[in-house]
Short mmCIF file of C-alpha atoms in Angstrom, two decimals:
data_model
loop_
_atom_site.label_atom_id
_atom_site.label_comp_id
_atom_site.label_asym_id
_atom_site.label_seq_id
_atom_site.Cartn_x
_atom_site.Cartn_y
_atom_site.Cartn_z
CA MET A 2 155.68 -109.05 76.18
CA LEU A 3 154.01 -112.42 76.50
CA THR A 4 154.39 -113.60 80.09
CA ARG A 5 152.80 -117.04 80.46
CA ILE A 6 150.52 -119.67 79.05
CA ASP A 7 147.21 -118.20 80.19
CA HIS A 8 145.12 -121.17 79.12
CA ILE A 9 144.62 -123.99 76.70
CA GLY A 10 141.17 -124.03 75.12
CA ILE A 11 139.53 -127.42 74.70
CA ALA A 12 136.39 -127.78 72.59
CA CYS A 13 133.81 -130.29 73.83
CA PHE A 14 130.29 -131.44 73.01
CA ASP A 15 129.14 -131.74 76.65
CA LEU A 16 130.64 -129.23 79.07
CA ASP A 17 129.26 -130.88 82.23
CA ALA A 18 130.61 -134.32 81.30
CA THR A 19 133.99 -132.86 80.34
CA VAL A 20 134.23 -130.90 83.60
CA GLU A 21 133.43 -134.09 85.50
CA PHE A 22 136.18 -135.96 83.63
CA TYR A 23 138.82 -133.36 84.58
CA ARG A 24 137.54 -133.25 88.18
CA ALA A 25 137.43 -137.04 88.64
CA THR A 26 140.64 -137.79 86.74
CA TYR A 27 142.94 -134.92 87.73
CA GLY A 28 141.20 -133.23 90.66
CA PHE A 29 140.75 -129.92 88.79
CA GLU A 30 137.82 -127.81 89.96
CA VAL A 31 135.88 -125.10 88.14
CA TYR A 32 137.31 -121.71 89.05
CA HIS A 33 134.89 -119.72 86.86
CA SER A 34 132.09 -120.44 84.40
CA GLU A 35 130.09 -118.23 82.07
CA VAL A 36 128.23 -118.01 78.80
CA ASN A 37 129.79 -115.73 76.19
CA GLU A 38 126.89 -114.89 73.87
CA GLU A 39 129.10 -112.96 71.43
CA GLN A 40 131.31 -115.99 70.85
CA GLY A 41 128.48 -118.52 71.19
CA VAL A 42 130.06 -120.64 73.93
CA ARG A 43 129.42 -121.90 77.42
CA GLU A 44 132.71 -122.29 79.21
CA ALA A 45 134.39 -123.44 82.38
CA MET A 46 137.83 -122.28 83.49
CA LEU A 47 139.75 -124.86 85.51
CA LYS A 48 142.61 -123.24 87.43
CA ILE A 49 145.81 -125.23 87.21
CA ASN A 50 148.28 -122.99 89.05
CA GLU A 51 149.28 -119.45 90.00
CA THR A 52 152.06 -117.76 88.00
CA SER A 53 154.94 -115.49 89.00
CA ASP A 54 153.37 -112.45 87.27
CA GLY A 55 150.27 -112.61 89.45
CA GLY A 56 148.15 -114.41 86.86
CA ALA A 57 147.25 -118.05 86.61
CA SER A 58 147.16 -120.88 84.09
CA TYR A 59 143.88 -122.58 83.21
CA LEU A 60 142.21 -125.16 81.05
CA GLN A 61 139.28 -123.52 79.29
CA LEU A 62 136.55 -125.99 78.37
CA LEU A 63 134.28 -124.71 75.59
CA GLU A 64 130.86 -126.01 74.56
CA PRO A 65 129.14 -124.21 71.68
CA THR A 66 125.71 -122.70 72.37
CA ARG A 67 124.95 -122.60 68.67
CA GLU A 68 126.15 -124.55 65.64
CA ASP A 69 127.25 -121.44 63.72
CA SER A 70 129.71 -120.29 66.41
CA ALA A 71 133.43 -120.63 65.72
CA VAL A 72 133.71 -123.45 68.28
CA GLY A 73 130.57 -125.14 66.92
CA LYS A 74 131.97 -125.15 63.40
CA TRP A 75 135.35 -126.33 64.65
CA LEU A 76 133.78 -129.22 66.58
CA ALA A 77 131.73 -130.28 63.55
CA LYS A 78 134.89 -130.47 61.47
CA ASN A 79 137.46 -131.74 63.99
CA GLY A 80 135.64 -133.29 66.94
CA GLU A 81 136.62 -132.73 70.55
CA GLY A 82 140.14 -131.66 71.47
CA VAL A 83 142.58 -128.81 71.79
CA HIS A 84 141.12 -125.75 70.08
CA HIS A 85 143.69 -123.03 70.89
CA ILE A 86 146.51 -121.89 73.12
CA ALA A 87 146.42 -118.52 74.86
CA PHE A 88 149.35 -116.44 76.02
CA GLY A 89 149.03 -113.86 78.77
CA THR A 90 150.23 -110.30 78.26
CA ALA A 91 150.01 -107.08 80.23
CA ASP A 92 149.04 -105.19 77.04
CA VAL A 93 147.08 -107.11 74.42
CA ASP A 94 146.82 -104.01 72.20
CA ALA A 95 150.57 -103.38 72.03
CA ASP A 96 151.52 -107.03 71.64
CA ALA A 97 148.91 -107.61 68.93
CA ALA A 98 150.18 -104.55 67.05
CA GLY A 99 153.80 -105.71 67.34
CA ILE A 100 152.92 -109.20 66.13
CA ARG A 101 150.84 -107.74 63.26
CA ASP A 102 153.90 -105.66 62.27
CA LYS A 103 155.81 -108.95 61.91
CA GLY A 104 153.32 -110.14 59.27
CA VAL A 105 151.02 -112.29 61.41
CA ARG A 106 147.31 -111.77 60.82
CA VAL A 107 145.45 -110.59 63.93
CA LEU A 108 141.81 -111.65 63.67
CA TYR A 109 140.19 -108.72 65.54
CA ASP A 110 140.90 -105.06 64.75
CA GLU A 111 140.19 -104.25 68.40
CA PRO A 112 140.45 -106.73 71.29
CA ARG A 113 137.14 -108.15 72.52
CA ARG A 114 135.81 -109.19 75.91
CA GLY A 115 136.96 -112.64 76.96
CA SER A 116 136.56 -114.86 80.02
CA MET A 117 136.40 -113.23 83.44
CA GLY A 118 136.39 -109.72 81.94
CA SER A 119 139.67 -110.15 80.09
CA ARG A 120 140.57 -108.49 76.77
CA ILE A 121 141.46 -110.88 73.95
CA THR A 122 142.39 -111.23 70.32
CA PHE A 123 143.37 -114.18 68.14
CA LEU A 124 146.17 -114.79 65.65
CA HIS A 125 145.46 -116.65 62.42
CA PRO A 126 146.47 -120.32 62.70
CA LYS A 127 147.92 -120.37 59.17
CA ASP A 128 150.45 -117.76 60.32
CA CYS A 129 151.23 -119.67 63.56
CA HIS A 130 152.17 -123.12 62.20
CA GLY A 131 148.61 -124.41 62.41
CA VAL A 132 147.89 -123.26 65.96
CA LEU A 133 145.02 -120.88 66.70
CA THR A 134 146.70 -118.52 69.16
CA GLU A 135 144.98 -116.14 71.58
CA LEU A 136 146.47 -113.15 73.36
CA VAL A 137 144.91 -112.33 76.75
CA THR A 138 145.13 -109.38 79.12
CA SER A 139 143.46 -110.40 82.36
CA ALA A 140 140.97 -108.06 83.99
CA PRO A 141 142.44 -106.08 86.88
CA VAL A 142 142.11 -107.84 90.22
CA GLU A 143 139.86 -105.77 92.42
CA SER A 144 140.97 -105.09 95.98
CA PRO A 145 138.59 -106.25 98.67
CA GLU A 146 136.61 -103.42 100.20
CA HIS A 147 137.24 -102.68 103.86
#
């Protein structure tokens, strides 16, 4: 079952400048940043709020690290802006299978590693009224060691 909007992905040409815009304009700070070599992006996650299921909602800012990445190609065609919406789920495998059974194309046969150790897959935008849709199962929160 989808439980929340996990994040909204925003493609940008200059990650540092875009982060500064969101910090200066809205007061959002970077919660996490990383480079995902597999997907060819450098990203920053800006935490917006906590959610009732123990997760959070974020803005994910994405700068391509190479022109042939999915985000690089998207930027070349569309320019900066909203790239995708991601819904949180406790079980990305089960939800992807259930959605596939309803006739929606799931882009990965097996979920892949996403931001902050999450597991992700995408749904084809042509099957989702033009919206690239991501399903996300967050990585387990580790308990602090005592």
